[in-house]
Coordinates of C-alpha atoms and ligand atoms in Angstrom, one line a residue:
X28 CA 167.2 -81.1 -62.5
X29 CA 165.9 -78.1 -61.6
X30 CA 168.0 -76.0 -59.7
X31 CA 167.2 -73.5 -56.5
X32 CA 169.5 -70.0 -58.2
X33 CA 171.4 -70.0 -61.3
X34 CA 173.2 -66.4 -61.4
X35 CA 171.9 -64.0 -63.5
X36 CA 173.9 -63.7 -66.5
X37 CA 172.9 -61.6 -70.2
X38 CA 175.1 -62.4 -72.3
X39 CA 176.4 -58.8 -72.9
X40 CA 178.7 -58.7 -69.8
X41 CA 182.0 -60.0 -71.6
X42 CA 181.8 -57.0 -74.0
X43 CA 181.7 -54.5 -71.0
X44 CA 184.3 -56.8 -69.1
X45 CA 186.7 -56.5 -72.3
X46 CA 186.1 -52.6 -72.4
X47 CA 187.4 -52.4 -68.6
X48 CA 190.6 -53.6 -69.7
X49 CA 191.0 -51.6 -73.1
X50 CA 190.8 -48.9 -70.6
X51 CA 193.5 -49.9 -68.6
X52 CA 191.4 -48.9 -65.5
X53 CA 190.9 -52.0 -62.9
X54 CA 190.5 -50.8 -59.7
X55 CA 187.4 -48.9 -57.6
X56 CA 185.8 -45.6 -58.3
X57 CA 186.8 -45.5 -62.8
X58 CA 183.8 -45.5 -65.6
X59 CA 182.2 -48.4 -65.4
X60 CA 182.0 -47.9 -61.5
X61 CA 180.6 -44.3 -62.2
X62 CA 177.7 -45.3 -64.7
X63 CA 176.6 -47.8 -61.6
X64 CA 176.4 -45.2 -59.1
X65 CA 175.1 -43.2 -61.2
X66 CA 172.3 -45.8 -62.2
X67 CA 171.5 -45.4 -58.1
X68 CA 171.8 -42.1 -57.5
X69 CA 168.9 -41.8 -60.3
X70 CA 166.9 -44.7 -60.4
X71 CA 166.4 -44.7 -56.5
X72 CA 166.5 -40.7 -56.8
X73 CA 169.1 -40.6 -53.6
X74 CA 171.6 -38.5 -51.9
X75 CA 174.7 -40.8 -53.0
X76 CA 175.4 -44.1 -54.1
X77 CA 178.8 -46.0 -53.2
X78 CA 179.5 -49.3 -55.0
X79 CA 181.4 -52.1 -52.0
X80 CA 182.8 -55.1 -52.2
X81 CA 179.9 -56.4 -50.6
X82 CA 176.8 -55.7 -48.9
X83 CA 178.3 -57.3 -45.7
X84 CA 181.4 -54.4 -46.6
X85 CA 178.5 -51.4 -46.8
X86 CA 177.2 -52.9 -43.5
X87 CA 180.7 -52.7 -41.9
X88 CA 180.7 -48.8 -43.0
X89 CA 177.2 -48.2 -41.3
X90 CA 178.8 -49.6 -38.3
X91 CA 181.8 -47.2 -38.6
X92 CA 179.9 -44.1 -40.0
X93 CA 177.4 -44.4 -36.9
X94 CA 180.7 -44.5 -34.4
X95 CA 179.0 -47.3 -33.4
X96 CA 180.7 -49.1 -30.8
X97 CA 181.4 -51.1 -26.8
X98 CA 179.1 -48.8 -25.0
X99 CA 176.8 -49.2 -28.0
X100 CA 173.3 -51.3 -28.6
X101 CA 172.2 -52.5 -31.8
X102 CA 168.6 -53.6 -32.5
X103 CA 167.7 -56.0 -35.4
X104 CA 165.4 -59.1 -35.9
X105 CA 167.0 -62.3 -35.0
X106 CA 165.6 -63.6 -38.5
X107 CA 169.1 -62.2 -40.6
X108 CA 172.1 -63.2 -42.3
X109 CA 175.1 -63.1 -40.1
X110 CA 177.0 -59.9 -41.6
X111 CA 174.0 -57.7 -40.8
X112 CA 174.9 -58.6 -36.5
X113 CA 178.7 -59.2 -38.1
X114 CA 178.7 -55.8 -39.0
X115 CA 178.3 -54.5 -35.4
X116 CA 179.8 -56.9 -33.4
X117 CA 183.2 -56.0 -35.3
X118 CA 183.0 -52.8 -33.4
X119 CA 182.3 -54.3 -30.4
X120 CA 178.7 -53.5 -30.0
X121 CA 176.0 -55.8 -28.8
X122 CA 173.2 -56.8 -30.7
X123 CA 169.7 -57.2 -29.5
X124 CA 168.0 -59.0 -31.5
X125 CA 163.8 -58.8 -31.6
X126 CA 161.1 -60.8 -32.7
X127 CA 159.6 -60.8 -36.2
X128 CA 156.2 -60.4 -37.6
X129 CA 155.1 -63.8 -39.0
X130 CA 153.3 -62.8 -42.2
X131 CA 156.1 -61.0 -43.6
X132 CA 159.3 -62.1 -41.2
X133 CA 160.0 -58.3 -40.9
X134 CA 160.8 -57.1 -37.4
X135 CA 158.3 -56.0 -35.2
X136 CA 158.1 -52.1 -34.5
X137 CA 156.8 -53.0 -31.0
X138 CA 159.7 -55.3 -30.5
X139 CA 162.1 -52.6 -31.5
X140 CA 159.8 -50.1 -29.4
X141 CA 160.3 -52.1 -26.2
X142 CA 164.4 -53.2 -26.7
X143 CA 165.0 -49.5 -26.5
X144 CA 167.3 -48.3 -23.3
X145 CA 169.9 -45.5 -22.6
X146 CA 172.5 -47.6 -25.1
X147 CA 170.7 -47.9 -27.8
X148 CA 172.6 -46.5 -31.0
X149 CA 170.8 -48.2 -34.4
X150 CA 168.0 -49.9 -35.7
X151 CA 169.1 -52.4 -38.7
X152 CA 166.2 -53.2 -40.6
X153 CA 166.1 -55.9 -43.1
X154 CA 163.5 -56.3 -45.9
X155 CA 162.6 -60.0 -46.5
X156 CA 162.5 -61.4 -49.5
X157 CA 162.8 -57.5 -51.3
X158 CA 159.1 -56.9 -49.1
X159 CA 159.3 -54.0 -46.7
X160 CA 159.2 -53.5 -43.2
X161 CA 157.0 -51.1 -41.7
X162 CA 159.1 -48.1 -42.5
X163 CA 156.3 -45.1 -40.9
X164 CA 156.8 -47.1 -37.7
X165 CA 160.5 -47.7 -37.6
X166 CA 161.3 -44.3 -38.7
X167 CA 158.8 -42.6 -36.2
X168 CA 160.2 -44.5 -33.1
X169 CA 163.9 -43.8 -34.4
X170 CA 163.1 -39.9 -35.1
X171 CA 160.9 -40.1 -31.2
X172 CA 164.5 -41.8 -29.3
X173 CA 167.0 -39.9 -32.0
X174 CA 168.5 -43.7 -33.3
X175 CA 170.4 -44.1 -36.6
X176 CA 168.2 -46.5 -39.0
X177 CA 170.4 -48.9 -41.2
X178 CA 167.7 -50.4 -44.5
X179 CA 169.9 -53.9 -45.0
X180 CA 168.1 -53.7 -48.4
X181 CA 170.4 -56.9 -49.9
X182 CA 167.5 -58.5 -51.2
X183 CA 165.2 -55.1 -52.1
X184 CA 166.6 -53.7 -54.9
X185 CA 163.8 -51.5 -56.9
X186 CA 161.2 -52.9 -54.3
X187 CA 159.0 -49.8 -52.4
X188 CA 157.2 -48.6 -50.0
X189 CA 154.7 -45.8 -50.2
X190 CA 155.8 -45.6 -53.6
X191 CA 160.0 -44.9 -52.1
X192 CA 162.4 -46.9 -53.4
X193 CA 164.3 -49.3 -50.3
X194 CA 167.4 -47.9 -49.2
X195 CA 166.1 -44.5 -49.2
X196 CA 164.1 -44.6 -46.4
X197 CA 166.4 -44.9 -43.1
X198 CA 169.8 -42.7 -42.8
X199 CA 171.8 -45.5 -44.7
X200 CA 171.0 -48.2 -47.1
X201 CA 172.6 -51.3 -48.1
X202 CA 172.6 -53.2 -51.4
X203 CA 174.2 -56.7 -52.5
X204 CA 175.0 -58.1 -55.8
X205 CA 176.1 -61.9 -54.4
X206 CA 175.3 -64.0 -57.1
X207 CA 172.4 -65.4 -55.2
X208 CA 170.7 -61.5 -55.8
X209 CA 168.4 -60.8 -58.8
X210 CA 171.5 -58.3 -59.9
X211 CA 174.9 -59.3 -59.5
X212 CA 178.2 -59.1 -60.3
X213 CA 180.0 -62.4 -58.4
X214 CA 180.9 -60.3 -55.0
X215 CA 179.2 -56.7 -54.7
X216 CA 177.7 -54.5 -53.0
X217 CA 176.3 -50.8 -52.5
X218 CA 175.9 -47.9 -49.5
X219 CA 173.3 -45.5 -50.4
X220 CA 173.9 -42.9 -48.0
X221 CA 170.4 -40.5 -47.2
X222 CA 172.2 -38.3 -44.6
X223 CA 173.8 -35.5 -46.4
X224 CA 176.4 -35.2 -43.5
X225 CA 177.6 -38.7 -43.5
X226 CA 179.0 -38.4 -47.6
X227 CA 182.3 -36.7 -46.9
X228 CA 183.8 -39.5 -43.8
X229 CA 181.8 -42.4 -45.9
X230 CA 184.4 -41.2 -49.2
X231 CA 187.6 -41.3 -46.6
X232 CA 186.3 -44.7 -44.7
X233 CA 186.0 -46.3 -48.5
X234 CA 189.5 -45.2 -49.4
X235 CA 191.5 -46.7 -46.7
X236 CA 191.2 -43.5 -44.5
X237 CA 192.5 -41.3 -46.5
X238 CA 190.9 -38.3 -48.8
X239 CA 192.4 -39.6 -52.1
X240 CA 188.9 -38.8 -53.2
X241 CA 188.9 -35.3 -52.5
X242 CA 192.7 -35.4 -53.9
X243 CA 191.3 -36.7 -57.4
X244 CA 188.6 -34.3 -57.4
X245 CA 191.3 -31.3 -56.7
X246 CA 189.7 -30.3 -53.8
X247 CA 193.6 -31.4 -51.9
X248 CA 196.9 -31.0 -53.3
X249 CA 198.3 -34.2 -51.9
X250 CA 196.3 -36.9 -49.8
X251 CA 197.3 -38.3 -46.6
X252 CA 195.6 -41.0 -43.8
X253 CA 192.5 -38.6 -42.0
X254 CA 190.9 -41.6 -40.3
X255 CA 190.5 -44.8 -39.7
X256 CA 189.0 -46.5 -43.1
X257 CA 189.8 -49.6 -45.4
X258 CA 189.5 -50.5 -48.8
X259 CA 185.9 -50.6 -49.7
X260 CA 186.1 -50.6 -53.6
X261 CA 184.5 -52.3 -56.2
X262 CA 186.9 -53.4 -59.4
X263 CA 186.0 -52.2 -62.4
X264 CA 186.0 -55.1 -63.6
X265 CA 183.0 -56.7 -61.2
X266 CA 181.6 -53.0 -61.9
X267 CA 181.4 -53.8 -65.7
X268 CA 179.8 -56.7 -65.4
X269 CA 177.2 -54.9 -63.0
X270 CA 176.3 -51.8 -65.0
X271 CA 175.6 -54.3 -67.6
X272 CA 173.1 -56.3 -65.2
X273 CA 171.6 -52.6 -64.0
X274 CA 171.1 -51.4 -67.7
X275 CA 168.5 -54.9 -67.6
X276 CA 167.2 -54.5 -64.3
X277 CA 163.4 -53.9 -66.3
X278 CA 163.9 -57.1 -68.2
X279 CA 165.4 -59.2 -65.1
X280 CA 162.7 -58.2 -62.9
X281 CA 159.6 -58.4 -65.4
X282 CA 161.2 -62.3 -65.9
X283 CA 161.0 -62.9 -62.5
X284 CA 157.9 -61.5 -61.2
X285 CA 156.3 -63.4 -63.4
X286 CA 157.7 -66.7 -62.1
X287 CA 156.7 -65.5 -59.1
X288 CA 153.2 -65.0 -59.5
X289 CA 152.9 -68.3 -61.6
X290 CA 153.9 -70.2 -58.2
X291 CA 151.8 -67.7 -56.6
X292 CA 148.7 -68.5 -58.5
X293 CA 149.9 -72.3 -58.6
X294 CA 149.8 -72.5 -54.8
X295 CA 146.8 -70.4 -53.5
X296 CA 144.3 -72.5 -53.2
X297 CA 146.7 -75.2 -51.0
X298 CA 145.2 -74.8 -47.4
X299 CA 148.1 -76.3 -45.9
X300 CA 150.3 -74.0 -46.5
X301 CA 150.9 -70.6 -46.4
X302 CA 152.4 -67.9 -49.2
X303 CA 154.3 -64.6 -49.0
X304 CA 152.8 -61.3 -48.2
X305 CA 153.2 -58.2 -49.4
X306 CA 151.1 -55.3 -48.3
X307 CA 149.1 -52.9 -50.0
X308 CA 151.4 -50.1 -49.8
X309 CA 154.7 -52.4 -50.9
X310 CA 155.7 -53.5 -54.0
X311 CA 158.0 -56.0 -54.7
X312 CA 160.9 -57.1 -56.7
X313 CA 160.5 -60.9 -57.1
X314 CA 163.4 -61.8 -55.2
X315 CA 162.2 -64.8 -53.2
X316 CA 158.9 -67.5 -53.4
X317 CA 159.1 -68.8 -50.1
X318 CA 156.2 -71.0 -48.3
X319 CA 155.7 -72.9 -45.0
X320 CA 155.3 -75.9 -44.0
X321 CA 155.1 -78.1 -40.8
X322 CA 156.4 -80.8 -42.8
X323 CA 159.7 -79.0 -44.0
X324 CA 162.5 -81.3 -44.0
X325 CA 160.2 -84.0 -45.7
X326 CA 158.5 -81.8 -48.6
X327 CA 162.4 -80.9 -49.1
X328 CA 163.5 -84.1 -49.1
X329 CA 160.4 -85.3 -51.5
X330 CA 161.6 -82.6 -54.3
X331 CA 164.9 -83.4 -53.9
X332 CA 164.4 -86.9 -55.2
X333 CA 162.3 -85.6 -57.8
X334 CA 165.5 -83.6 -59.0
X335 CA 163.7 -79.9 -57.6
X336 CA 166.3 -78.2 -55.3
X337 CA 164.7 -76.2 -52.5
X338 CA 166.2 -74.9 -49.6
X339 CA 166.0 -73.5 -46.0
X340 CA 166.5 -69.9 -45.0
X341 CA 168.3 -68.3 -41.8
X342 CA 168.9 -69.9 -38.3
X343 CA 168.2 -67.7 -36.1
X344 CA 171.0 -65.8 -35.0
X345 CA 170.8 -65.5 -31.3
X346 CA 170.2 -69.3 -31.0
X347 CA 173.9 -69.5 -32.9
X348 CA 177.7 -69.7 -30.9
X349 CA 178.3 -66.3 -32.4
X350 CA 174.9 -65.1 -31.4
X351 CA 175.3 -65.5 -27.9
X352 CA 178.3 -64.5 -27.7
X353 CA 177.7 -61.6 -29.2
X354 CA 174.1 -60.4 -28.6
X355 CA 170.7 -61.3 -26.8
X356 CA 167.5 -62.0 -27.4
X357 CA 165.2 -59.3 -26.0
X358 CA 161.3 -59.8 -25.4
X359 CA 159.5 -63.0 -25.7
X360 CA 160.5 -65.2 -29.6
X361 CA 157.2 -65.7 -30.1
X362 CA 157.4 -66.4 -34.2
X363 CA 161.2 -66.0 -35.2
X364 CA 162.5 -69.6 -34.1
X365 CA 158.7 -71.3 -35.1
X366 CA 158.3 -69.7 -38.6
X367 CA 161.5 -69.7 -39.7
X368 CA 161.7 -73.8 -39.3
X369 CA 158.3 -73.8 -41.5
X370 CA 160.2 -71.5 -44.3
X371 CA 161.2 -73.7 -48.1
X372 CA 162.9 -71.2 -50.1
X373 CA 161.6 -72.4 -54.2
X374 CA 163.3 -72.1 -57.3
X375 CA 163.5 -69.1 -58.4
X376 CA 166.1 -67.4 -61.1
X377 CA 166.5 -65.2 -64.3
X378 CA 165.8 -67.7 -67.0
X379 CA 164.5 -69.9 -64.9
X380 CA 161.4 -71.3 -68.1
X381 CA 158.1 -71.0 -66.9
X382 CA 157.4 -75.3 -67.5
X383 CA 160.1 -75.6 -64.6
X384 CA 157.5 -73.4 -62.2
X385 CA 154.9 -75.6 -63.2
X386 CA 156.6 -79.0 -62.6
X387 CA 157.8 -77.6 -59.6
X388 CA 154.0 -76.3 -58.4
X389 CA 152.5 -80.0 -59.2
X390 CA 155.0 -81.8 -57.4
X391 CA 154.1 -79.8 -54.1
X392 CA 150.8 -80.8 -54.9
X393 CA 151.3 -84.3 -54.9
X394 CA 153.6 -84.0 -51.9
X395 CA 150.7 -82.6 -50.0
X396 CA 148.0 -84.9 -51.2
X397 CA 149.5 -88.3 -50.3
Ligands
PLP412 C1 172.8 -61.4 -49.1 C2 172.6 -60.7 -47.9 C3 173.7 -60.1 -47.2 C4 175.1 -60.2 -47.6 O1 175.4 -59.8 -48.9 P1 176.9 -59.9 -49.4 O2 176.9 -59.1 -50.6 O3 177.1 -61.4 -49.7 O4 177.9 -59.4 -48.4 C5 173.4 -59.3 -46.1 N1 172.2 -59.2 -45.6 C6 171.1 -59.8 -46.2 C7 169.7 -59.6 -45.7 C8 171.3 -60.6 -47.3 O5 170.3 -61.2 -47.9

């Protein structure tokens, strides 16, 4: 059986698990938290790095450290995961959600361009499959209508555009390390914060409000509540496990990529189907082989009896309860609801052998050829 994510694990994570507890240090913000941020702040070459519970956590900040909130709009594609609208809706904003771009299910910058009015607060942007959106777009139009630009960059760790690292880009960035991700921890997460301004309320909002951060780093004699906040920490011991995973990120995504282009090589030449795409000026970190298909539920159906799990992606989110309630669609769905039913998400994990990629290549084959 050949399954659709195992999580990534190297085998040296136990010893930096065990080292967390010799130093009788388990909760946010010690060492092993430290050497992750500071993998971040220099391997992305950004302002600050926060490790989170989660990326769905470092989306709820955005939401707070934008003072986003009733009066407020949010644009994003309707093509998500739930906590990027989650996020906003907390706060009571409403989402408008825009069409994608079918060759890369990014959103649209004319979408975004023409959801604009008077309320608008935020663009969230998320990067597909670790792929870029058109950043020189989305950033101009936010600069032109003075909008705060969240990257939801859960699934874009390392991955660029115009040669800058994801989550660099817009005024926030958002990282996860779910153990669906290429780096994980179990639960995790990041907030890479690119406006200098924002640091100082993003360290209160992580420490349940208060400025125990400041108080640590003797800046404050005692600390007390300043504002509104929650806890937003990462253990130590998830963080140990991570910096172990980030000290391999090289190794992790040199195995993948290469999984990835075997299916992409494997599948080129199928004219019923069509591949990912990635732009000239993107590169990519292998997080996803996705292709589509008119003839999704049965090619998914086919593999599964021949012991291949592959899966679906996102519903759209204003066709969802939630998403009604809570947002609208805004110009004409023109490829979110169609492409995303054509989308089968492939095998694809850190140790996942390269035979595997085969089998799984010929069976599609055959699917298609009866
Ligand atoms: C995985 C994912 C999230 C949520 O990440 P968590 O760490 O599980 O909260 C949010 N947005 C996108 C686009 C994701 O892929």
């Amino acid at each position: 059986m050949i399954d659709f994510n195992k999580p990534c694990h190297i085998g040296k994570e136990e010893t930096a698990i065990q080292q967390a507890i010799a130093n009788q240090k388990l909760s946010g913000n010690g060492s092993f938290g430290k050497k992750c941020t500071d993998w971040l702040e220099n391997q992305l070459g950004c302002e600050k790095g926060m490790l989170t519970p989660s990326c769905t956590a470092a989306l709820e900040m955005t939401a707070l450290l934008t003072k986003s909130g009733p009066e407020d709009e949010i644009i994003m594609s309707s093509y998500t995961f739930v906590s990027t609208a989650n996020a906003f809706a907390l706060r009571g904003a409403s989402i408008r959600f825009v069409d994608v771009e079918p060759k890369t299910m990014n959103i649209s910058p004319a979408a975004i361009e023409a959801a604009i009015t008077e309320q608008t607060k935020a663009i969230v942007v998320v990067h597909y499959a670790g792929v870029s959106c058109n950043m020189d777009a989305i950033m101009e139009i936010a600069n032109r209508h003075g909008l705060w630009v969240i990257e939801d960059a859960a699934q874009a760790l390392t991955s660029t555009y115009n040669g800058k690292p994801l989550g660099t880009i817009g005024h926030f960035g958002t990282f996860s390390f779910h153990e669906t991700k290429n780096i994980t921890c179990g639960e995790g997460g990041a907030l890479i914060i690119n406006h200098r301004d924002a640091i100082e309320r993003a360290e209160i909002l992580q420490e349940k409000g208060t400025n125990r951060k400041q108080f640590f780093k003797g800046m404050v004699d005692k600390y007390s509540w300043r504002d509104i906040g929650s806890s937003y920490l990462l253990s130590e011991l998830n963080a140990a496990y991570l910096s172990v995973q980030l000290e391999h990120t090289d190794q992790i995504m040199a195995d993948r990529m290469q999984m990835w282009q075997t299916y992409y090589e494997g599948l080129r030449d199928m004219e019923t189907i069509s591949l990912p795409y990635v732009p000239d000026n993107c590169t990519h970190n292998a997080h996803m082989f996705y292709i589509k298909t008119d003839r999704r539920s049965e090619l998914i159906d086919y593999l599964k009896e021949h012991d291949i799990m592959a899966v679906t992606h996102y519903v759209s989110l204003h066709s969802s309860h939630a998403g009604k309630t809570f947002g609208q669609f805004v110009g004409k769905d023109d490829h979110t609801t169609a492409e995303s039913e054509k989308i089968v998400r492939l095998p694809l994990y850190y140790g996942l052998e390269e035979k595997d990629v085969d089998h799984v290549i010929s069976h599609i084959k055959r699917f298609f050829e009866i």
